[in-house]
Coordinates of C-alpha atoms in Angstrom, one line a residue:
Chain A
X1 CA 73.7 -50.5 11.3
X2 CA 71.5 -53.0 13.6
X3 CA 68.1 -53.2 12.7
X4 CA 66.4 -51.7 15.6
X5 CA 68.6 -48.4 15.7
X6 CA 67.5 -48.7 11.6
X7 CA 63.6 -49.3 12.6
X8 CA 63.9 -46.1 15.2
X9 CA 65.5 -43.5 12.7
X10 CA 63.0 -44.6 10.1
X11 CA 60.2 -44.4 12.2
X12 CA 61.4 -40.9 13.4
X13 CA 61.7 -39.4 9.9
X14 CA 59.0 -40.8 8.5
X15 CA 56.8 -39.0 11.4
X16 CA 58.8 -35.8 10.2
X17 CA 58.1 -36.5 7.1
X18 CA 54.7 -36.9 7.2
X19 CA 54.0 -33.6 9.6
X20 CA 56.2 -31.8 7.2
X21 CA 54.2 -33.1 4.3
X22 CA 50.8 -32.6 5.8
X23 CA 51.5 -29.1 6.8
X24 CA 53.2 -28.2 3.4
X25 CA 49.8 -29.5 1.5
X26 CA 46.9 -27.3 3.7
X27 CA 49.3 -24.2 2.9
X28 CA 49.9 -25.1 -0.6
X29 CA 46.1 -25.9 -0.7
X30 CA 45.2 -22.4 1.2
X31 CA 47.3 -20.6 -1.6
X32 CA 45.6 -22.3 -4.4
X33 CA 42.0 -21.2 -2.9
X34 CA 43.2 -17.6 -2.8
X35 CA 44.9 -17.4 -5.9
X36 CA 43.4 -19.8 -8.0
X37 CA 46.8 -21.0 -9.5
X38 CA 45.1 -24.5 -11.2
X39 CA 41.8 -24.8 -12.6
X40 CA 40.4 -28.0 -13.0
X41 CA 38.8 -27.9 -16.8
X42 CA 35.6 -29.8 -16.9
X43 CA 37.5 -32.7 -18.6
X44 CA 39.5 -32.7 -16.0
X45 CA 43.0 -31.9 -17.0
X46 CA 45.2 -29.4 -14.9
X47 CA 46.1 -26.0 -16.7
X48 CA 47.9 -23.0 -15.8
X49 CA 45.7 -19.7 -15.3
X50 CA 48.7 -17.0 -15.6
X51 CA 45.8 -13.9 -16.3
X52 CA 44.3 -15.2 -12.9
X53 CA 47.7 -14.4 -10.5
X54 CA 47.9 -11.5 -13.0
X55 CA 44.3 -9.8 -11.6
X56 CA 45.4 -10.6 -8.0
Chain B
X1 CA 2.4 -21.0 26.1
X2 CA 5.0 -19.8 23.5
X3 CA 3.2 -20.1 19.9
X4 CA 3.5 -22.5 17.0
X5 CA 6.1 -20.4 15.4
X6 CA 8.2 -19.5 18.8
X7 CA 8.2 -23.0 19.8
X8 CA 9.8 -24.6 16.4
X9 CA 11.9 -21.9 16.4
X10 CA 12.9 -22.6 20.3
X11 CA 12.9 -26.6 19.9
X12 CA 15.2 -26.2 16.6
X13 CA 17.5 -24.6 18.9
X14 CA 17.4 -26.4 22.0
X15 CA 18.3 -29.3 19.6
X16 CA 21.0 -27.8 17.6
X17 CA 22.3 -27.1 21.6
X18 CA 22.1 -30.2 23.2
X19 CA 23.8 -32.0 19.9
X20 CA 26.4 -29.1 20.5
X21 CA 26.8 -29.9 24.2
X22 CA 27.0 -33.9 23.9
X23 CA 29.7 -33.5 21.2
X24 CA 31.2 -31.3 23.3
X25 CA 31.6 -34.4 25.5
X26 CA 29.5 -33.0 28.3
X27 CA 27.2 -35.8 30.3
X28 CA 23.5 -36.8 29.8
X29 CA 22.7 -35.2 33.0
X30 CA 24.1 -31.2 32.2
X31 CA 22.8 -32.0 28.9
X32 CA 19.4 -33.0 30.4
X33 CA 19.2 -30.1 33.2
X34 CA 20.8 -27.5 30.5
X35 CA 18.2 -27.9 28.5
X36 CA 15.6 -28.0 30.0
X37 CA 16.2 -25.0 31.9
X38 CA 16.1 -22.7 29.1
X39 CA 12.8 -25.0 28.0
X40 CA 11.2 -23.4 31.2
X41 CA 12.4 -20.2 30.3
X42 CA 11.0 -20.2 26.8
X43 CA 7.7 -22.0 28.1
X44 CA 7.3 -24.4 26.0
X45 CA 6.5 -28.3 27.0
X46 CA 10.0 -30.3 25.7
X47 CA 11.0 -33.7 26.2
X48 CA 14.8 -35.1 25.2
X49 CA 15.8 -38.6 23.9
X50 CA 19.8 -39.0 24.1
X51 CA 20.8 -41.4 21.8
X52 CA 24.0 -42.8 20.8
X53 CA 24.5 -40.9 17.5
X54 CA 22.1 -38.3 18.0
X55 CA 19.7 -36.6 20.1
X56 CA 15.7 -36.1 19.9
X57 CA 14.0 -32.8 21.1
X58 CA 9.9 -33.5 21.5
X59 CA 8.0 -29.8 21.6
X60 CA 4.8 -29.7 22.2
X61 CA 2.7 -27.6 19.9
X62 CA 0.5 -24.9 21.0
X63 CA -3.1 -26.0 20.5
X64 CA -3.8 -29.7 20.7
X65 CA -1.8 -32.9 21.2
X66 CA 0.4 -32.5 18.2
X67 CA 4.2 -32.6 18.8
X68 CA 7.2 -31.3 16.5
X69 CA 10.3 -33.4 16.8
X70 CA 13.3 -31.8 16.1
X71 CA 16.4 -34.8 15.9
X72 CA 20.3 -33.6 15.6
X73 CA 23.1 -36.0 15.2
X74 CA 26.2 -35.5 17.2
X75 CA 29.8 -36.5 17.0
X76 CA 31.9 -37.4 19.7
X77 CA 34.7 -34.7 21.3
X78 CA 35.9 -33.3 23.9
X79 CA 35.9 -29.5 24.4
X80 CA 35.3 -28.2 27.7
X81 CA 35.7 -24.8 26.8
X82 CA 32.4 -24.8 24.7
X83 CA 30.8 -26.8 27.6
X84 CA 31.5 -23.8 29.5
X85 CA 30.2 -21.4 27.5
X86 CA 27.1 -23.7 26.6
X87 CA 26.5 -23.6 30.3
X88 CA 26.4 -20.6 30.9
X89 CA 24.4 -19.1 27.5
X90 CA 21.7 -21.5 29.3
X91 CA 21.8 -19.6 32.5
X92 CA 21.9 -15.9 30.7
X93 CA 18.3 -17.9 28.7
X94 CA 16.8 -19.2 32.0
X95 CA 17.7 -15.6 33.8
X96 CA 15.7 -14.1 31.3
X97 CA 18.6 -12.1 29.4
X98 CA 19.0 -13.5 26.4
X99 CA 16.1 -14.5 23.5
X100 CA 16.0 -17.0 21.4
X101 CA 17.3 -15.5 18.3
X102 CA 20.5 -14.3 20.4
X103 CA 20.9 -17.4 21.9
X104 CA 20.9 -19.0 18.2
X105 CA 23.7 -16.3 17.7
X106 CA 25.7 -16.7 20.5
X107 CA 25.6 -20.8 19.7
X108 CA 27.2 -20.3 16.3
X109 CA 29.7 -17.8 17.8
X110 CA 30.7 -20.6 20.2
X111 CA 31.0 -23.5 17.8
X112 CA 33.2 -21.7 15.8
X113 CA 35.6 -20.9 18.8
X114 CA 39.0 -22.3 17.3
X115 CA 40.7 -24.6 20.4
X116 CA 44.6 -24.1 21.6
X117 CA 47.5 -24.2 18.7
X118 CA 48.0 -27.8 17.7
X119 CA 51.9 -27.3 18.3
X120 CA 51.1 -25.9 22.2
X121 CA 49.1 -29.0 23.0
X122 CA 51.2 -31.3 21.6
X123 CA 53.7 -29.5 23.9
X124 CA 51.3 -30.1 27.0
X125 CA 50.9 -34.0 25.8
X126 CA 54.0 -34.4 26.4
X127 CA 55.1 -33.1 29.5
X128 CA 51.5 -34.6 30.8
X129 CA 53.1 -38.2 29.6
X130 CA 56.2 -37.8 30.9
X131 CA 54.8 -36.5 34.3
X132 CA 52.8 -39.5 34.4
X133 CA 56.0 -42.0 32.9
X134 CA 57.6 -39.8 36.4
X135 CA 54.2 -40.8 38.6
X136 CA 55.1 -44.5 37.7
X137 CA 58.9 -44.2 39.2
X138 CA 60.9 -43.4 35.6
X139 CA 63.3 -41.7 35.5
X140 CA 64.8 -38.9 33.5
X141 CA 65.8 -40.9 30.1
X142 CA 62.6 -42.6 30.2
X143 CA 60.5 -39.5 30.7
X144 CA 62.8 -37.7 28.1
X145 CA 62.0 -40.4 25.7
X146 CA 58.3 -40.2 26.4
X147 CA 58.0 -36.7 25.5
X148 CA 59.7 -37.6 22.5
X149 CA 57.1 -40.1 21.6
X150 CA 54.1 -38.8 23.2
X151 CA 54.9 -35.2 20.7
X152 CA 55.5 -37.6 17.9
X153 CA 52.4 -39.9 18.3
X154 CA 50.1 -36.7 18.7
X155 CA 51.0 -34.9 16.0
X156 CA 50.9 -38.2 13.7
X157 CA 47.1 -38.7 15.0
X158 CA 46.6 -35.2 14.1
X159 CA 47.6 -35.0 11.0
X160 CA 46.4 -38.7 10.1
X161 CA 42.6 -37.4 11.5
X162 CA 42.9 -34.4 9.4
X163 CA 43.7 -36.3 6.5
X164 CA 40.6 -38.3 7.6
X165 CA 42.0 -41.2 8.5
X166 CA 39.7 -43.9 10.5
X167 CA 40.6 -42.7 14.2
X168 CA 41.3 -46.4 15.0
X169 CA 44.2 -46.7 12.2
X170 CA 45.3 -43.7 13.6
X171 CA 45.3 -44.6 17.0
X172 CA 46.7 -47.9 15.9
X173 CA 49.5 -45.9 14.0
X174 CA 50.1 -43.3 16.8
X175 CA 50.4 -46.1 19.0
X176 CA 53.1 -47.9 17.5
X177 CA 55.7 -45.2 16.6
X178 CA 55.4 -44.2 20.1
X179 CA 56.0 -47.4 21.2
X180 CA 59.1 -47.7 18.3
X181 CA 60.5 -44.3 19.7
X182 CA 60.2 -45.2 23.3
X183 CA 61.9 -48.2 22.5
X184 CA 64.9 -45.7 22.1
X185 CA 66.0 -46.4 25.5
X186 CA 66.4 -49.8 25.8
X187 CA 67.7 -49.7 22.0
X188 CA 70.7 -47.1 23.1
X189 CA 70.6 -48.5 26.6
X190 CA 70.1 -45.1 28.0
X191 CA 68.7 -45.2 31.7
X192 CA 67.7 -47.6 34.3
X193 CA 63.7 -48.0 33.6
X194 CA 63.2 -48.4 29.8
X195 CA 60.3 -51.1 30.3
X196 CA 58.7 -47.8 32.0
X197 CA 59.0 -45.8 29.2
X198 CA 57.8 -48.3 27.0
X199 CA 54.5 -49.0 29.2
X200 CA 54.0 -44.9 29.6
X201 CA 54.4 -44.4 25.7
X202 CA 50.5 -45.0 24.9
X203 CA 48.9 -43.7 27.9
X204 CA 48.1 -40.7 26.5
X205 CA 45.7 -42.4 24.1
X206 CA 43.9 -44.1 27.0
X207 CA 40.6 -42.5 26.3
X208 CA 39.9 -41.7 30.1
X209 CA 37.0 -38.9 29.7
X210 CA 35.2 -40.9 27.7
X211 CA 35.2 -44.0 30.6
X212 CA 34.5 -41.4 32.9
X213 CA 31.7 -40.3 30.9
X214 CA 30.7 -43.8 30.4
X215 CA 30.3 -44.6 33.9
X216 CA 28.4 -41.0 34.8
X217 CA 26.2 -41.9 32.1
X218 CA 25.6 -45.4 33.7
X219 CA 24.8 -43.6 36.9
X220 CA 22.4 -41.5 35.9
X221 CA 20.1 -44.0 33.9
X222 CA 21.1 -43.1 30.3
X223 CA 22.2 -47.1 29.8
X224 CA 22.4 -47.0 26.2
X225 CA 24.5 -44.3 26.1
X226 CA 26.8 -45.7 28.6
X227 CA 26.8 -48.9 27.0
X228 CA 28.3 -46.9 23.6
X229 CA 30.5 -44.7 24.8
X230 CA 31.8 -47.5 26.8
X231 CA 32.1 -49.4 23.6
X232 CA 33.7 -46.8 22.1
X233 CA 36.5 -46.8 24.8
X234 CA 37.2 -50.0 25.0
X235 CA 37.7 -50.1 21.1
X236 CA 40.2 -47.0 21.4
X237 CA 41.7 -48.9 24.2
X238 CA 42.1 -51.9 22.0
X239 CA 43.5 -50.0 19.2
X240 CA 46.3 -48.5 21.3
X241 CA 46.9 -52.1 22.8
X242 CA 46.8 -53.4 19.1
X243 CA 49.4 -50.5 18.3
X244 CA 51.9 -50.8 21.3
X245 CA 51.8 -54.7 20.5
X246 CA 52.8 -54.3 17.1
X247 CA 55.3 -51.7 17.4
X248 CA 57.1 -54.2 20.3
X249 CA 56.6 -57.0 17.9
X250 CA 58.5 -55.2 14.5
X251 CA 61.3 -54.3 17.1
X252 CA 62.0 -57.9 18.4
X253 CA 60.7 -60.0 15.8
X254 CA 63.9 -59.6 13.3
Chain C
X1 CA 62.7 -52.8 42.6
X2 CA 62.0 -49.2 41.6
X3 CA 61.8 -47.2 44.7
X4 CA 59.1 -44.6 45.3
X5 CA 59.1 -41.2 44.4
X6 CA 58.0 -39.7 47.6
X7 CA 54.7 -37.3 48.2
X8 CA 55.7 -34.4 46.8
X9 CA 56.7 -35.4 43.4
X10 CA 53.6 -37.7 43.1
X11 CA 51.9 -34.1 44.3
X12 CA 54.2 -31.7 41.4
X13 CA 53.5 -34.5 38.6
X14 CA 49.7 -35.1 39.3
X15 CA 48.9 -31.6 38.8
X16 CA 51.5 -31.5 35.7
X17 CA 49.8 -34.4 34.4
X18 CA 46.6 -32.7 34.7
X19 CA 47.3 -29.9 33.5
X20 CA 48.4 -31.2 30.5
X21 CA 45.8 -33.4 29.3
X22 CA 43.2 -30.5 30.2
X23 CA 44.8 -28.2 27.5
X24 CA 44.3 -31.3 25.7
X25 CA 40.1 -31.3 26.5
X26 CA 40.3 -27.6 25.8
X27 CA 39.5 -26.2 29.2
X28 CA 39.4 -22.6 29.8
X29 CA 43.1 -20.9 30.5
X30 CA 42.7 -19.5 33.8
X31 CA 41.0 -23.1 34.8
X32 CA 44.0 -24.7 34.4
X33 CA 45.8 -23.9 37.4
X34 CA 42.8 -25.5 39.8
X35 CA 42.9 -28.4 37.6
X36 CA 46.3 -28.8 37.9
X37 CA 46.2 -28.0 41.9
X38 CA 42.8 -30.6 42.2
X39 CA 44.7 -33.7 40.6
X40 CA 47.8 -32.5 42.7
X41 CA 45.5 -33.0 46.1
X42 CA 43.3 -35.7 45.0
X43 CA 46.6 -38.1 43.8
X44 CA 48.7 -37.3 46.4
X45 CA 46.1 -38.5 49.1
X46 CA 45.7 -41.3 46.9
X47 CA 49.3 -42.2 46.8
X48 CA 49.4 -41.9 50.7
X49 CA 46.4 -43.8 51.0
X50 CA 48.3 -46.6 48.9
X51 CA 51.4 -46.4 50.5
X52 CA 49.8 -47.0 54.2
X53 CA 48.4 -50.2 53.6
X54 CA 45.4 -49.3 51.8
X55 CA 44.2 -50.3 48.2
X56 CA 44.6 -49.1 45.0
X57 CA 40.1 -48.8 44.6
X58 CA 40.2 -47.3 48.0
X59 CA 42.8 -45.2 47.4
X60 CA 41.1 -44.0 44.0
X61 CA 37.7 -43.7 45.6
X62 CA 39.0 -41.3 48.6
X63 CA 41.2 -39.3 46.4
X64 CA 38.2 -38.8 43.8
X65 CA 36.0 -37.6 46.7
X66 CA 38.7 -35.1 47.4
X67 CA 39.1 -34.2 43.9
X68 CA 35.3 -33.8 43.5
X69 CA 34.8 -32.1 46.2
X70 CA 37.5 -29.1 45.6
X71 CA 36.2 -29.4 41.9
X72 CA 32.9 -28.0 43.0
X73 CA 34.1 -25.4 45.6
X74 CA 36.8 -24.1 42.6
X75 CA 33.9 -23.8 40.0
X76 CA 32.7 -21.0 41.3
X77 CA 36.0 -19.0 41.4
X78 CA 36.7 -20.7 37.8
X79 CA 33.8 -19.9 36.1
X80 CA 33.4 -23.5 35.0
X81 CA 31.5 -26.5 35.5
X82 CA 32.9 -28.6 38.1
X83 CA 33.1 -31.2 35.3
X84 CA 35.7 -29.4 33.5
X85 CA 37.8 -29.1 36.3
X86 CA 37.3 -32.7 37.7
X87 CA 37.4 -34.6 35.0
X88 CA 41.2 -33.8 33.6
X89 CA 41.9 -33.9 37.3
X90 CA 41.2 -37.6 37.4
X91 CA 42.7 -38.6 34.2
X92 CA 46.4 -39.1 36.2
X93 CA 44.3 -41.8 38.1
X94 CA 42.3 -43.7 35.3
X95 CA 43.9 -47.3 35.4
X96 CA 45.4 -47.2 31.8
X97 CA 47.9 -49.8 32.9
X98 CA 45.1 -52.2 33.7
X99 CA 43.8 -51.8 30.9
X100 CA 46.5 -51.8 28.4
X101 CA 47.4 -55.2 30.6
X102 CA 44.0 -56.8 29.7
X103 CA 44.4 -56.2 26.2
X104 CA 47.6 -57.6 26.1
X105 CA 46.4 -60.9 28.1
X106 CA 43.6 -61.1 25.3
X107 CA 46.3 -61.0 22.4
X108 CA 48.6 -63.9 25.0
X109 CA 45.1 -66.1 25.0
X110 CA 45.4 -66.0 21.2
X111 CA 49.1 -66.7 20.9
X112 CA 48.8 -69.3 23.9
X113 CA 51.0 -72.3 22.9
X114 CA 49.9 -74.6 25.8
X115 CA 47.1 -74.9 28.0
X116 CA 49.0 -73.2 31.1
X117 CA 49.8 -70.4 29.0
X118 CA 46.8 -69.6 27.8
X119 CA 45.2 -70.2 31.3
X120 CA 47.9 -67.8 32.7
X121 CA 47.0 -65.1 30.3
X122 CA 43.2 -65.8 31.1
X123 CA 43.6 -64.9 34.5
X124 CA 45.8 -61.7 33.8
X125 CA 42.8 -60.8 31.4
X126 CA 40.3 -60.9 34.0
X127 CA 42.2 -59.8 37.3
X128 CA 43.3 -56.3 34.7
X129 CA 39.7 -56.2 33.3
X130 CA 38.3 -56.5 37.3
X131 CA 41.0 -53.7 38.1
X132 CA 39.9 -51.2 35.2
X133 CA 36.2 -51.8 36.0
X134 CA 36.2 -51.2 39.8
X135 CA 38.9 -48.4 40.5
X136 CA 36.8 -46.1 36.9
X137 CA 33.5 -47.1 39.1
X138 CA 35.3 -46.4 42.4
X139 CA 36.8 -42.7 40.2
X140 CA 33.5 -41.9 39.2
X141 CA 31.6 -42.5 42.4
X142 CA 33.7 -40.3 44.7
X143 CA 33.7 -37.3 42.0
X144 CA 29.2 -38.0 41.5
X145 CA 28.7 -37.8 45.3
X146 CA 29.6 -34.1 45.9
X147 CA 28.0 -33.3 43.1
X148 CA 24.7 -35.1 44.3
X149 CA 25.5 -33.2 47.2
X150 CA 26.1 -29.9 46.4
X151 CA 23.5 -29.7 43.4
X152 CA 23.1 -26.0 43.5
X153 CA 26.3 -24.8 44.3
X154 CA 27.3 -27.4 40.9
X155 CA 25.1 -26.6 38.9
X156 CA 24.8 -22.4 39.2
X157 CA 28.9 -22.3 39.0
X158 CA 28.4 -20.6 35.7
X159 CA 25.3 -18.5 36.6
X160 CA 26.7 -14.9 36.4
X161 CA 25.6 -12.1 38.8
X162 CA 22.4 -14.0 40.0
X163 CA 20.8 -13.0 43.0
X164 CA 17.6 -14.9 44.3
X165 CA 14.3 -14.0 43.0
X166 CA 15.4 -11.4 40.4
X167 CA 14.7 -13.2 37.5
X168 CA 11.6 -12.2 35.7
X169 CA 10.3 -15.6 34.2
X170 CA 7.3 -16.2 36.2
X171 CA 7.6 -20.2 34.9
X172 CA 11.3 -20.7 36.1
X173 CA 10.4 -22.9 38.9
X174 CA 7.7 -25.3 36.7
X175 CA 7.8 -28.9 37.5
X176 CA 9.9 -28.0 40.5
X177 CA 13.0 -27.9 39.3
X178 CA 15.4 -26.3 41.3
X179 CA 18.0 -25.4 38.9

């Protein structure tokens, strides 16, 4: 493929990509706030609150 | 006079509303007149410093030659929907219909008006660039292509700002995948003007309300606010340059 | 040589343009269409202006007079300062090729190989530098002078229901102001 029809597509789906990422993340991060799905432990590690989604 | 009490409570708000205005992107002159209209109407003794990155509101206290100073900082925009609104909240004040404690109200009621959907004005960028890619004599392809890019280069700004990115990267950024996608017509060799679609790709960045503002500024003796938003243009101007540049330069380089 | 696009496109895509770019500043909905008719007027006169000999600060100063002028008579019907109808009105006629052009003579000075080059691209950044500062100056004059001359009617577009001597603020005329 020449380079410049190579540069174009890439520049075009990394754009997409990037919308479609950012977009993805602030919903992902507005269903987190309502629903509490990770809890940050004070040491910092990630866990799973099932009982949380449970008392939704 | 208004009392000690009334008049903090009046100069807090008058400079929680000219920081609102002037990030609002209105001038130093509405901001100025605004102001100091509903002053008047509250009747107490003001004076306002516009500065760069914030704004100073003098009051003067009720007994003696003390002052209060109230000092806000402010952000640059553009929203001329809340300068609307600011405007004419500081007429309802200065016709006697609205107090202080509503006009507070009514200020946080307009600050927290939410602007168009992102996805509409990214629509209305577009067409705007390609009506102005039109303006300069291109035809179809070229504007096609600059819609293409213009919706592409605004959203990427948008989401890079929001992700709280340096505005300049992002203009930088947004700048050169226009530039790459507007490249699309000389790349596919798809019209007879591609050298206009690759000179209209970045006009939408132009920051034109701020030069206007600028100059306004300039005119009506607020110098060192000129000077900065000036400053401030030329850098976003630089930026797109810088972006265009390098976008042209990673297609013909290799 | 790209030929012209004749009056009345200039007149469609200068209010298009406009029109766009103020749903960009967020004006008010129903302010769109007189932005969009205001840029229409203002660069179409410019383009004639251009076309018939004159030049492009000229051109730019008449057609902002224009612009600034229907931008205060509109504000009233509007509801809006005449800022926010004038100002995305005049963003089809800010020189963002002239200055695009001097940022790209700056970046030829630095990648100059010879004297003549660079030289070359000195000139370019000063002729598109000259350009950007007199036709915004020129933009900004001819929309400031109605307002200077038309203060009232400018500044009381958004007063609502007023009628002369009703208010009941004894202090609203202190210091003279007339606003």
């Amino acid at each position: 493929m020449d380079y410049q029809v190579l540069i174009f597509l890439l520049t075009i789906v990394s754009v997409v990509l990037v919308a479609v990422g950012s977009t993805t993340y602030r919903k992902l991060k507005a269903l987190n706030h309502k629903h509490h799905i990770f809890r940050y432990e004070d040491d910092g590690v990630c866990c799973v609150d099932g009982d949380e989604i449970d008392d939704e | 006079m208004a009392g000690v009490d009334n008049a903090e409570r009046a100069g807090r708000f008058l400079a929680l509303y000219s920081s609102g205005l002037l990030s609002s992107g209105a001038t130093t002159l509405r901001t100025e007149r605004n102001m100091l209209r509903m002053a008047d109407s509250f009747g107490i003794d003001v004076q306002l410093t516009i500065l760069p990155m914030h704004c100073e509101v003098s009051v003067r206290k009720d007994k003696g030659n003390g002052r209060l100073l109230f000092s806000e900082q402010y952000s640059r925009g553009i929203n001329f929907n809340a300068i609307t609104a600011m405007s004419r909240m500081s007429w309802k004040v200065a016709d006697g219909r609205l107090t202080v404690e509503q006009a507070e109200r009514l200020l946080s009621f307009v600050k927290a008006q939410s602007r168009y959907p992102d996805w509409i004005v990214a629509f209305a960028a577009g067409v705007a660039n390609a009506s102005f890619c039109r303006l300069f004599c291109g035809d179809l392809w070229a504007m096609a292509f600059v819609f293409l890019c213009t919706v592409m280069g605004f959203w990427l700004k948008r989401c890079l700002i929001h992700r709280s990115v340096d505005v300049r990267i992002a203009v930088i950024l947004a700048g050169m995948v226009s530039a790459i996608t507007a490249s699309g017509c000389y790349i596919f060799s798809l019209g007879a003007t591609p050298d206009v679609a690759v000179a209209a790709s970045v006009l939408y960045l132009v920051p034109g309300i701020p030069f206007i503002n600028a100059f306004s500024n300039f005119m009506h003796g607020h110098y060192v606010c000129a000077a900065a938003i000036f400053m401030h243009a030329i850098e976003t101007t630089a930026c797109l340059g810088i972006g265009l540049f390098c976008g042209v330069m990673i297609l013909n380089n290799l | 040589m790209l030929t012209q696009i004749g009056i009345y496109q200039d007149f469609i895509f200068g209010g298009l343009a406009s029109a766009g770019f103020a749903m960009i500043a967020n004006v008010r909905l129903n302010a769109l269409p007189y932005c969009g008719f205001i840029a229409a007027a203002g660069h179409a006169l410019r383009y004639q202006l251009i076309h018939n000999g004159g030049d492009i600060v000229s051109g730019s100063f008449c057609g902002a007079l224009v612009i600034g002028l229907l931008a205060v008579v509109c504000s009233r019907m509007a509801k809006s300062p005449a800022e926010s109808l004038s100002y995305p009105a005049l963003l089809p006629m800010i020189p963002g090729m002239y200055a695009y052009k001097a940022v790209h003579a700056a970046i030829g000075c630095m990648q100059a190989a010879s004297q003549d080059m660079f030289e070359h691209n000195l000139y370019l950044l000063q002729y598109n530098s000259m350009m950007t500062f007199f036709v915004i100056s020129s933009l900004v004059l001819g929309i400031t002078l109605p307002v200077f001359a038309l203060k009232k009617m400018t500044f009381e577009a958004t007063r609502k229901n007023y009628r002369h001597g009703t208010t009941t603020n004894p202090i609203f005329y202190k210091n003279g102001r007339d606003s």
